């Protein structure tokens, strides 16, 4: 689904992404892990069009999409969520979902004035679809709740729901488990697995919780200092000496000095 070749990103004198080449297979859940500052989110942002690459290419479903802006990639089925949920906080949950599909007839002034029936019919279709999504996510009881009142985990589920309102080909999830309690994290994992199995979604997941990664992801890709360090199953990755060194900062050429307050992660449980 995604083919990245020689992707580079510089910010002034900082080489944030270093000639990364990787593939994300269709209908897979690929994990992307690495120490803080490894370049994971920057790689996501370059692939998703938030940053233009300094070099290299990105292909989506066989088509060169290098440097295309996020709204164009969104229409081609590439969606990205963020570590901090980006909900419309003052709108009810259902309306957050109904806002997602592009080119709605009600956005056109002519339609709003002269084709109110068509606008109303489309709104009814969107409402029905949003209610189906909320039922899938077990959030129906919160349909009329303002999004700002949801818990962190519920907001992450809402973001997954927004991807279901359009024809997503691949979804990039950035630390979907951040700030989420274990019960809701299990629900999120189940939703991701169902979307893959039942709806053919492809996912790429940045996450520090290795239990979550091990449950969901195959393969797992490890980054360090902006480059790909290793790739394999979760068991292979947790047994990889270079990966352990990169996390512990014990001398790997890919390791970087730990920053103040960062701490060291245990092998198999990165932080």
C-alpha atoms as a printed R data frame, in Angstrom:
    type eleno elety resid chain resno       x       y      z
1   ATOM     1    CA   UNK     A     1   0.000   0.000  0.000
2   ATOM     2    CA   UNK     A     2   2.871   2.368  0.812
3   ATOM     3    CA   UNK     A     3   6.344   2.247 -0.725
4   ATOM     4    CA   UNK     A     4   8.916   4.709  0.638
5   ATOM     5    CA   UNK     A     5  12.283   4.984 -1.086
6   ATOM     6    CA   UNK     A     6  15.269   7.026  0.100
7   ATOM     7    CA   UNK     A     7  13.123   9.481  2.049
8   ATOM     8    CA   UNK     A     8  15.059  12.386  3.539
9   ATOM     9    CA   UNK     A     9  13.981  15.339  5.669
10  ATOM    10    CA   UNK     A    10  16.232  18.153  6.866
11  ATOM    11    CA   UNK     A    11  15.212  20.977  9.194
12  ATOM    12    CA   UNK     A    12  18.062  23.431  8.799
13  ATOM    13    CA   UNK     A    13  21.073  21.509 10.088
14  ATOM    14    CA   UNK     A    14  19.013  18.687 11.631
15  ATOM    15    CA   UNK     A    15  18.757  15.500  9.578
16  ATOM    16    CA   UNK     A    16  15.445  14.244 10.992
17  ATOM    17    CA   UNK     A    17  14.765  11.448  8.471
18  ATOM    18    CA   UNK     A    18  17.751   9.718  6.871
19  ATOM    19    CA   UNK     A    19  17.207   7.950  3.544
20  ATOM    20    CA   UNK     A    20  14.376   5.785  4.854
21  ATOM    21    CA   UNK     A    21  13.132   2.997  2.612
22  ATOM    22    CA   UNK     A    22  10.282   0.760  3.743
23  ATOM    23    CA   UNK     A    23   7.093  -0.929  2.569
24  ATOM    24    CA   UNK     A    24   3.713  -1.136  4.280
25  ATOM    25    CA   UNK     A    25   1.806  -4.126  2.938
26  ATOM    26    CA   UNK     A    26  -1.856  -3.985  1.994
27  ATOM    27    CA   UNK     A    27  -4.287  -5.054  4.745
28  ATOM    28    CA   UNK     A    28  -1.551  -5.239  7.396
29  ATOM    29    CA   UNK     A    29  -1.027  -3.543 10.748
30  ATOM    30    CA   UNK     A    30   2.575  -2.356 10.746
31  ATOM    31    CA   UNK     A    31   4.187  -1.124 13.954
32  ATOM    32    CA   UNK     A    32   6.702   1.733 13.972
33  ATOM    33    CA   UNK     A    33   8.742   2.035 17.163
34  ATOM    34    CA   UNK     A    34  11.920   3.708 18.340
35  ATOM    35    CA   UNK     A    35  13.381   5.908 21.080
36  ATOM    36    CA   UNK     A    36  12.097   9.449 21.567
37  ATOM    37    CA   UNK     A    37  13.552  11.633 18.812
38  ATOM    38    CA   UNK     A    38  14.023   8.701 16.423
39  ATOM    39    CA   UNK     A    39  12.090  10.461 13.646
40  ATOM    40    CA   UNK     A    40   8.900   8.408 13.725
41  ATOM    41    CA   UNK     A    41   6.377  11.257 13.791
42  ATOM    42    CA   UNK     A    42   8.439  13.252 11.289
43  ATOM    43    CA   UNK     A    43   8.338  10.272  8.924
44  ATOM    44    CA   UNK     A    44   4.555  10.106  9.373
45  ATOM    45    CA   UNK     A    45   4.273  13.826  8.680
46  ATOM    46    CA   UNK     A    46   6.341  13.579  5.484
47  ATOM    47    CA   UNK     A    47   4.372  10.607  4.157
48  ATOM    48    CA   UNK     A    48   1.065  12.307  5.036
49  ATOM    49    CA   UNK     A    49   2.040  15.563  3.316
50  ATOM    50    CA   UNK     A    50   2.410  17.820  6.363
51  ATOM    51    CA   UNK     A    51   6.112  18.284  5.532
52  ATOM    52    CA   UNK     A    52   7.625  18.246  2.055
53  ATOM    53    CA   UNK     A    53  10.503  15.759  1.811
54  ATOM    54    CA   UNK     A    54  14.022  16.972  1.149
55  ATOM    55    CA   UNK     A    55  14.590  13.896 -1.007
56  ATOM    56    CA   UNK     A    56  13.159  10.492 -1.870
57  ATOM    57    CA   UNK     A    57   9.726   9.294 -2.957
58  ATOM    58    CA   UNK     A    58   6.430   8.062 -1.506
59  ATOM    59    CA   UNK     A    59   4.064   5.828 -3.498
60  ATOM    60    CA   UNK     A    60   0.473   5.158 -2.388
61  ATOM    61    CA   UNK     A    61  -1.158   2.129 -3.950
62  ATOM    62    CA   UNK     A    62   1.355   2.285 -6.819
63  ATOM    63    CA   UNK     A    63   0.955   6.014 -7.485
64  ATOM    64    CA   UNK     A    64   3.664   8.607 -6.811
65  ATOM    65    CA   UNK     A    65   2.247  10.986 -4.176
66  ATOM    66    CA   UNK     A    66   5.517  12.550 -3.029
67  ATOM    67    CA   UNK     A    67   4.950  16.019 -1.589
68  ATOM    68    CA   UNK     A    68   1.193  16.119 -2.182
69  ATOM    69    CA   UNK     A    69  -0.671  18.158  0.465
70  ATOM    70    CA   UNK     A    70  -2.693  16.447  3.210
71  ATOM    71    CA   UNK     A    71  -6.120  17.312  1.776
72  ATOM    72    CA   UNK     A    72  -5.207  15.698 -1.559
73  ATOM    73    CA   UNK     A    73  -3.885  12.575  0.153
74  ATOM    74    CA   UNK     A    74  -7.021  12.488  2.321
75  ATOM    75    CA   UNK     A    75  -9.152  12.291 -0.820
76  ATOM    76    CA   UNK     A    76  -6.961   9.444 -2.073
77  ATOM    77    CA   UNK     A    77  -7.518   7.454  1.101
78  ATOM    78    CA   UNK     A    78  -4.484   8.291  3.254
79  ATOM    79    CA   UNK     A    79  -5.488   9.454  6.737
80  ATOM    80    CA   UNK     A    80  -3.404  10.365  9.757
81  ATOM    81    CA   UNK     A    81  -4.323  10.744 13.421
82  ATOM    82    CA   UNK     A    82  -2.285  12.601 16.030
83  ATOM    83    CA   UNK     A    83  -0.993  11.848 19.503
84  ATOM    84    CA   UNK     A    84  -3.308  14.595 20.787
85  ATOM    85    CA   UNK     A    85  -6.823  14.110 19.431
86  ATOM    86    CA   UNK     A    86  -7.951  16.803 16.991
87  ATOM    87    CA   UNK     A    87 -11.703  16.732 17.579
88  ATOM    88    CA   UNK     A    88 -14.099  19.647 17.025
89  ATOM    89    CA   UNK     A    89 -14.424  20.079 20.766
90  ATOM    90    CA   UNK     A    90 -17.605  22.203 20.826
91  ATOM    91    CA   UNK     A    91 -19.598  19.889 18.517
92  ATOM    92    CA   UNK     A    92 -21.466  16.748 19.570
93  ATOM    93    CA   UNK     A    93 -19.813  13.422 18.830
94  ATOM    94    CA   UNK     A    94 -22.208  12.577 15.986
95  ATOM    95    CA   UNK     A    95 -21.591  15.920 14.273
96  ATOM    96    CA   UNK     A    96 -17.833  15.401 14.571
97  ATOM    97    CA   UNK     A    97 -18.303  12.371 12.351
98  ATOM    98    CA   UNK     A    98 -20.703  14.088  9.960
99  ATOM    99    CA   UNK     A    99 -18.163  16.854  9.335
100 ATOM   100    CA   UNK     A   100 -15.620  14.491  7.785
101 ATOM   101    CA   UNK     A   101 -16.778  13.594  4.236
102 ATOM   102    CA   UNK     A   102 -15.652  16.199  1.656
103 ATOM   103    CA   UNK     A   103 -17.744  17.918 -1.030
104 ATOM   104    CA   UNK     A   104 -21.000  17.880  0.900
105 ATOM   105    CA   UNK     A   105 -23.847  19.575 -1.040
106 ATOM   106    CA   UNK     A   106 -24.665  21.805  1.944
107 ATOM   107    CA   UNK     A   107 -21.238  23.437  1.588
108 ATOM   108    CA   UNK     A   108 -22.369  24.947 -1.712
109 ATOM   109    CA   UNK     A   109 -24.329  28.200 -1.373
110 ATOM   110    CA   UNK     A   110 -26.428  27.457 -4.485
111 ATOM   111    CA   UNK     A   111 -27.497  24.094 -3.064
112 ATOM   112    CA   UNK     A   112 -28.221  25.593  0.321
113 ATOM   113    CA   UNK     A   113 -30.542  28.165 -1.245
114 ATOM   114    CA   UNK     A   114 -32.112  26.311 -4.169
115 ATOM   115    CA   UNK     A   115 -31.742  22.585 -3.422
116 ATOM   116    CA   UNK     A   116 -32.572  22.283  0.276
117 ATOM   117    CA   UNK     A   117 -34.181  18.884 -0.268
118 ATOM   118    CA   UNK     A   118 -30.990  17.418 -1.689
119 ATOM   119    CA   UNK     A   119 -29.008  18.899  1.173
120 ATOM   120    CA   UNK     A   120 -31.401  17.474  3.759
121 ATOM   121    CA   UNK     A   121 -31.365  14.034  2.123
122 ATOM   122    CA   UNK     A   122 -27.577  13.962  2.173
123 ATOM   123    CA   UNK     A   123 -27.512  15.097  5.796
124 ATOM   124    CA   UNK     A   124 -29.874  12.232  6.682
125 ATOM   125    CA   UNK     A   125 -27.565   9.733  4.938
126 ATOM   126    CA   UNK     A   126 -24.567  11.095  6.822
127 ATOM   127    CA   UNK     A   127 -26.450  10.921 10.101
128 ATOM   128    CA   UNK     A   128 -27.341   7.266  9.492
129 ATOM   129    CA   UNK     A   129 -23.738   6.450  8.598
130 ATOM   130    CA   UNK     A   130 -22.452   8.267 11.685
131 ATOM   131    CA   UNK     A   131 -24.862   6.289 13.875
132 ATOM   132    CA   UNK     A   132 -23.614   3.029 12.310
133 ATOM   133    CA   UNK     A   133 -20.024   4.058 13.070
134 ATOM   134    CA   UNK     A   134 -20.900   4.959 16.666
135 ATOM   135    CA   UNK     A   135 -22.558   1.576 17.133
136 ATOM   136    CA   UNK     A   136 -19.437  -0.137 15.725
137 ATOM   137    CA   UNK     A   137 -17.317   1.810 18.241
138 ATOM   138    CA   UNK     A   138 -19.773   1.236 21.128
139 ATOM   139    CA   UNK     A   139 -20.095   5.010 21.489
140 ATOM   140    CA   UNK     A   140 -23.791   5.330 20.624
141 ATOM   141    CA   UNK     A   141 -24.596   6.466 24.154
142 ATOM   142    CA   UNK     A   142 -22.339   9.501 23.600
143 ATOM   143    CA   UNK     A   143 -23.757  10.591 20.234
144 ATOM   144    CA   UNK     A   144 -25.063  13.906 21.574
145 ATOM   145    CA   UNK     A   145 -22.232  14.563 24.035
146 ATOM   146    CA   UNK     A   146 -19.860  17.439 23.287
147 ATOM   147    CA   UNK     A   147 -16.585  15.959 22.076
148 ATOM   148    CA   UNK     A   148 -14.571  17.969 24.605
149 ATOM   149    CA   UNK     A   149 -16.233  15.991 27.398
150 ATOM   150    CA   UNK     A   150 -14.950  12.617 26.184
151 ATOM   151    CA   UNK     A   151 -12.100  10.826 27.914
152 ATOM   152    CA   UNK     A   152  -8.753  10.513 26.175
153 ATOM   153    CA   UNK     A   153  -9.518   6.974 25.054
154 ATOM   154    CA   UNK     A   154 -12.970   7.887 23.790
155 ATOM   155    CA   UNK     A   155 -11.437  10.711 21.741
156 ATOM   156    CA   UNK     A   156  -9.036   8.205 20.172
157 ATOM   157    CA   UNK     A   157 -12.014   6.002 19.289
158 ATOM   158    CA   UNK     A   158 -13.736   9.044 17.803
159 ATOM   159    CA   UNK     A   159 -10.695   9.657 15.600
160 ATOM   160    CA   UNK     A   160 -10.894   6.079 14.375
161 ATOM   161    CA   UNK     A   161 -14.581   6.673 13.704
162 ATOM   162    CA   UNK     A   162 -13.766   9.660 11.531
163 ATOM   163    CA   UNK     A   163 -11.623   7.432  9.309
164 ATOM   164    CA   UNK     A   164 -14.690   5.211  8.868
165 ATOM   165    CA   UNK     A   165 -16.720   8.098  7.422
166 ATOM   166    CA   UNK     A   166 -14.615   8.060  4.242
167 ATOM   167    CA   UNK     A   167 -13.071   5.335  2.090
168 ATOM   168    CA   UNK     A   168  -9.738   5.017  3.894
169 ATOM   169    CA   UNK     A   169  -7.011   2.940  2.255
170 ATOM   170    CA   UNK     A   170  -4.394   3.411  4.950
171 ATOM   171    CA   UNK     A   171  -4.498   5.042  8.372
172 ATOM   172    CA   UNK     A   172  -1.415   6.292 10.235
173 ATOM   173    CA   UNK     A   173  -1.976   6.238 13.990
174 ATOM   174    CA   UNK     A   174   0.421   8.303 16.105
175 ATOM   175    CA   UNK     A   175   0.583   6.999 19.694
176 ATOM   176    CA   UNK     A   176  -3.012   5.880 19.778
177 ATOM   177    CA   UNK     A   177  -2.492   4.565 23.313
178 ATOM   178    CA   UNK     A   178  -1.075   7.759 24.826
179 ATOM   179    CA   UNK     A   179  -3.045   8.735 27.931
180 ATOM   180    CA   UNK     A   180  -5.530   5.873 27.501
181 ATOM   181    CA   UNK     A   181  -6.476   3.489 30.318
182 ATOM   182    CA   UNK     A   182  -5.910  -0.237 29.796
183 ATOM   183    CA   UNK     A   183  -9.593  -1.082 29.329
184 ATOM   184    CA   UNK     A   184 -10.142   1.470 26.577
185 ATOM   185    CA   UNK     A   185  -6.787   0.576 25.024
186 ATOM   186    CA   UNK     A   186  -8.064  -2.979 24.675
187 ATOM   187    CA   UNK     A   187 -11.215  -1.646 22.995
188 ATOM   188    CA   UNK     A   188  -9.122   0.437 20.595
189 ATOM   189    CA   UNK     A   189  -7.040  -2.641 19.720
190 ATOM   190    CA   UNK     A   190 -10.211  -4.632 19.008
191 ATOM   191    CA   UNK     A   191 -11.556  -1.856 16.767
192 ATOM   192    CA   UNK     A   192  -8.302  -1.708 14.785
193 ATOM   193    CA   UNK     A   193  -8.307  -5.485 14.333
194 ATOM   194    CA   UNK     A   194 -11.944  -5.464 13.205
195 ATOM   195    CA   UNK     A   195 -11.328  -2.645 10.736
196 ATOM   196    CA   UNK     A   196  -8.463  -4.637  9.254
197 ATOM   197    CA   UNK     A   197 -10.304  -7.964  9.161
198 ATOM   198    CA   UNK     A   198 -13.809  -6.806  8.224
199 ATOM   199    CA   UNK     A   199 -13.178  -3.660  6.163
200 ATOM   200    CA   UNK     A   200  -9.761  -4.255  4.671
201 ATOM   201    CA   UNK     A   201  -8.011  -1.335  6.359
202 ATOM   202    CA   UNK     A   202  -4.245  -0.963  6.318
203 ATOM   203    CA   UNK     A   203  -2.658   0.580  9.412
204 ATOM   204    CA   UNK     A   204   0.732   1.903 10.436
205 ATOM   205    CA   UNK     A   205   0.979   2.478 14.181
206 ATOM   206    CA   UNK     A   206   3.482   4.481 16.238
207 ATOM   207    CA   UNK     A   207   3.299   3.240 19.788
208 ATOM   208    CA   UNK     A   208   5.569   2.872 22.852
209 ATOM   209    CA   UNK     A   209   3.491   0.130 24.506
210 ATOM   210    CA   UNK     A   210   5.143  -3.093 23.319
211 ATOM   211    CA   UNK     A   211   2.297  -5.254 24.622
212 ATOM   212    CA   UNK     A   212  -0.019  -3.286 22.333
213 ATOM   213    CA   UNK     A   213   2.454  -3.586 19.428
214 ATOM   214    CA   UNK     A   214   2.936  -7.331 19.996
215 ATOM   215    CA   UNK     A   215  -0.820  -7.897 20.056
216 ATOM   216    CA   UNK     A   216  -1.530  -6.001 16.853
217 ATOM   217    CA   UNK     A   217   1.463  -5.558 14.612
218 ATOM   218    CA   UNK     A   218   3.285  -7.674 12.077
219 ATOM   219    CA   UNK     A   219   5.768  -6.533 10.925
220 ATOM   220    CA   UNK     A   220   7.392  -4.106 13.363
221 ATOM   221    CA   UNK     A   221   9.835  -1.479 12.047
222 ATOM   222    CA   UNK     A   222  12.356   0.149 14.388
223 ATOM   223    CA   UNK     A   223  13.810   3.624 13.817
224 ATOM   224    CA   UNK     A   224  16.781   5.280 15.533
225 ATOM   225    CA   UNK     A   225  18.355   8.656 14.715
226 ATOM   226    CA   UNK     A   226  16.073   9.103 11.712
227 ATOM   227    CA   UNK     A   227  16.974   5.796 10.037
228 ATOM   228    CA   UNK     A   228  15.479   2.314  9.894
229 ATOM   229    CA   UNK     A   229  17.383   0.144 12.360
230 ATOM   230    CA   UNK     A   230  15.543  -3.179 12.125
231 ATOM   231    CA   UNK     A   231  12.395  -4.886 10.898
232 ATOM   232    CA   UNK     A   232  10.736  -8.160 11.847
233 ATOM   233    CA   UNK     A   233   8.113  -9.752 14.060
234 ATOM   234    CA   UNK     A   234   7.644  -8.358 17.559
235 ATOM   235    CA   UNK     A   235   9.517 -11.356 19.029
236 ATOM   236    CA   UNK     A   236  12.432 -10.825 16.653
237 ATOM   237    CA   UNK     A   237  12.548  -7.120 17.427
238 ATOM   238    CA   UNK     A   238  12.531  -7.623 21.202
239 ATOM   239    CA   UNK     A   239  15.436 -10.068 20.889
240 ATOM   240    CA   UNK     A   240  17.470  -7.837 18.547
241 ATOM   241    CA   UNK     A   241  20.657  -6.633 20.271
242 ATOM   242    CA   UNK     A   242  20.893  -3.477 18.138
243 ATOM   243    CA   UNK     A   243  17.326  -2.526 19.116
244 ATOM   244    CA   UNK     A   244  18.062  -3.123 22.805
245 ATOM   245    CA   UNK     A   245  21.204  -0.980 22.554
246 ATOM   246    CA   UNK     A   246  19.330   1.837 20.812
247 ATOM   247    CA   UNK     A   247  16.721   1.927 23.572
248 ATOM   248    CA   UNK     A   248  19.179   1.597 26.428
249 ATOM   249    CA   UNK     A   249  21.808   3.892 24.927
250 ATOM   250    CA   UNK     A   250  24.600   1.367 25.492
251 ATOM   251    CA   UNK     A   251  26.814   2.236 22.577
252 ATOM   252    CA   UNK     A   252  24.972   1.375 19.391
253 ATOM   253    CA   UNK     A   253  26.011   3.550 16.490
254 ATOM   254    CA   UNK     A   254  22.306   4.335 16.089
255 ATOM   255    CA   UNK     A   255  21.781   5.280 19.721
256 ATOM   256    CA   UNK     A   256  21.555   8.903 20.808
257 ATOM   257    CA   UNK     A   257  22.295  10.353 24.235
258 ATOM   258    CA   UNK     A   258  19.365  10.278 26.609
259 ATOM   259    CA   UNK     A   259  17.777  13.629 27.276
260 ATOM   260    CA   UNK     A   260  17.145  14.925 30.771
261 ATOM   261    CA   UNK     A   261  14.040  13.337 32.261
262 ATOM   262    CA   UNK     A   262  13.741  10.830 29.456
263 ATOM   263    CA   UNK     A   263  14.926   7.753 31.346
264 ATOM   264    CA   UNK     A   264  15.790   4.402 29.857
265 ATOM   265    CA   UNK     A   265  13.310   1.913 28.526
266 ATOM   266    CA   UNK     A   266  13.360  -1.754 29.363
267 ATOM   267    CA   UNK     A   267  13.903  -4.136 26.430
268 ATOM   268    CA   UNK     A   268  10.478  -5.066 25.173
269 ATOM   269    CA   UNK     A   269   8.862  -2.075 26.842
270 ATOM   270    CA   UNK     A   270  10.097   1.090 25.056
271 ATOM   271    CA   UNK     A   271   9.227   4.507 26.395
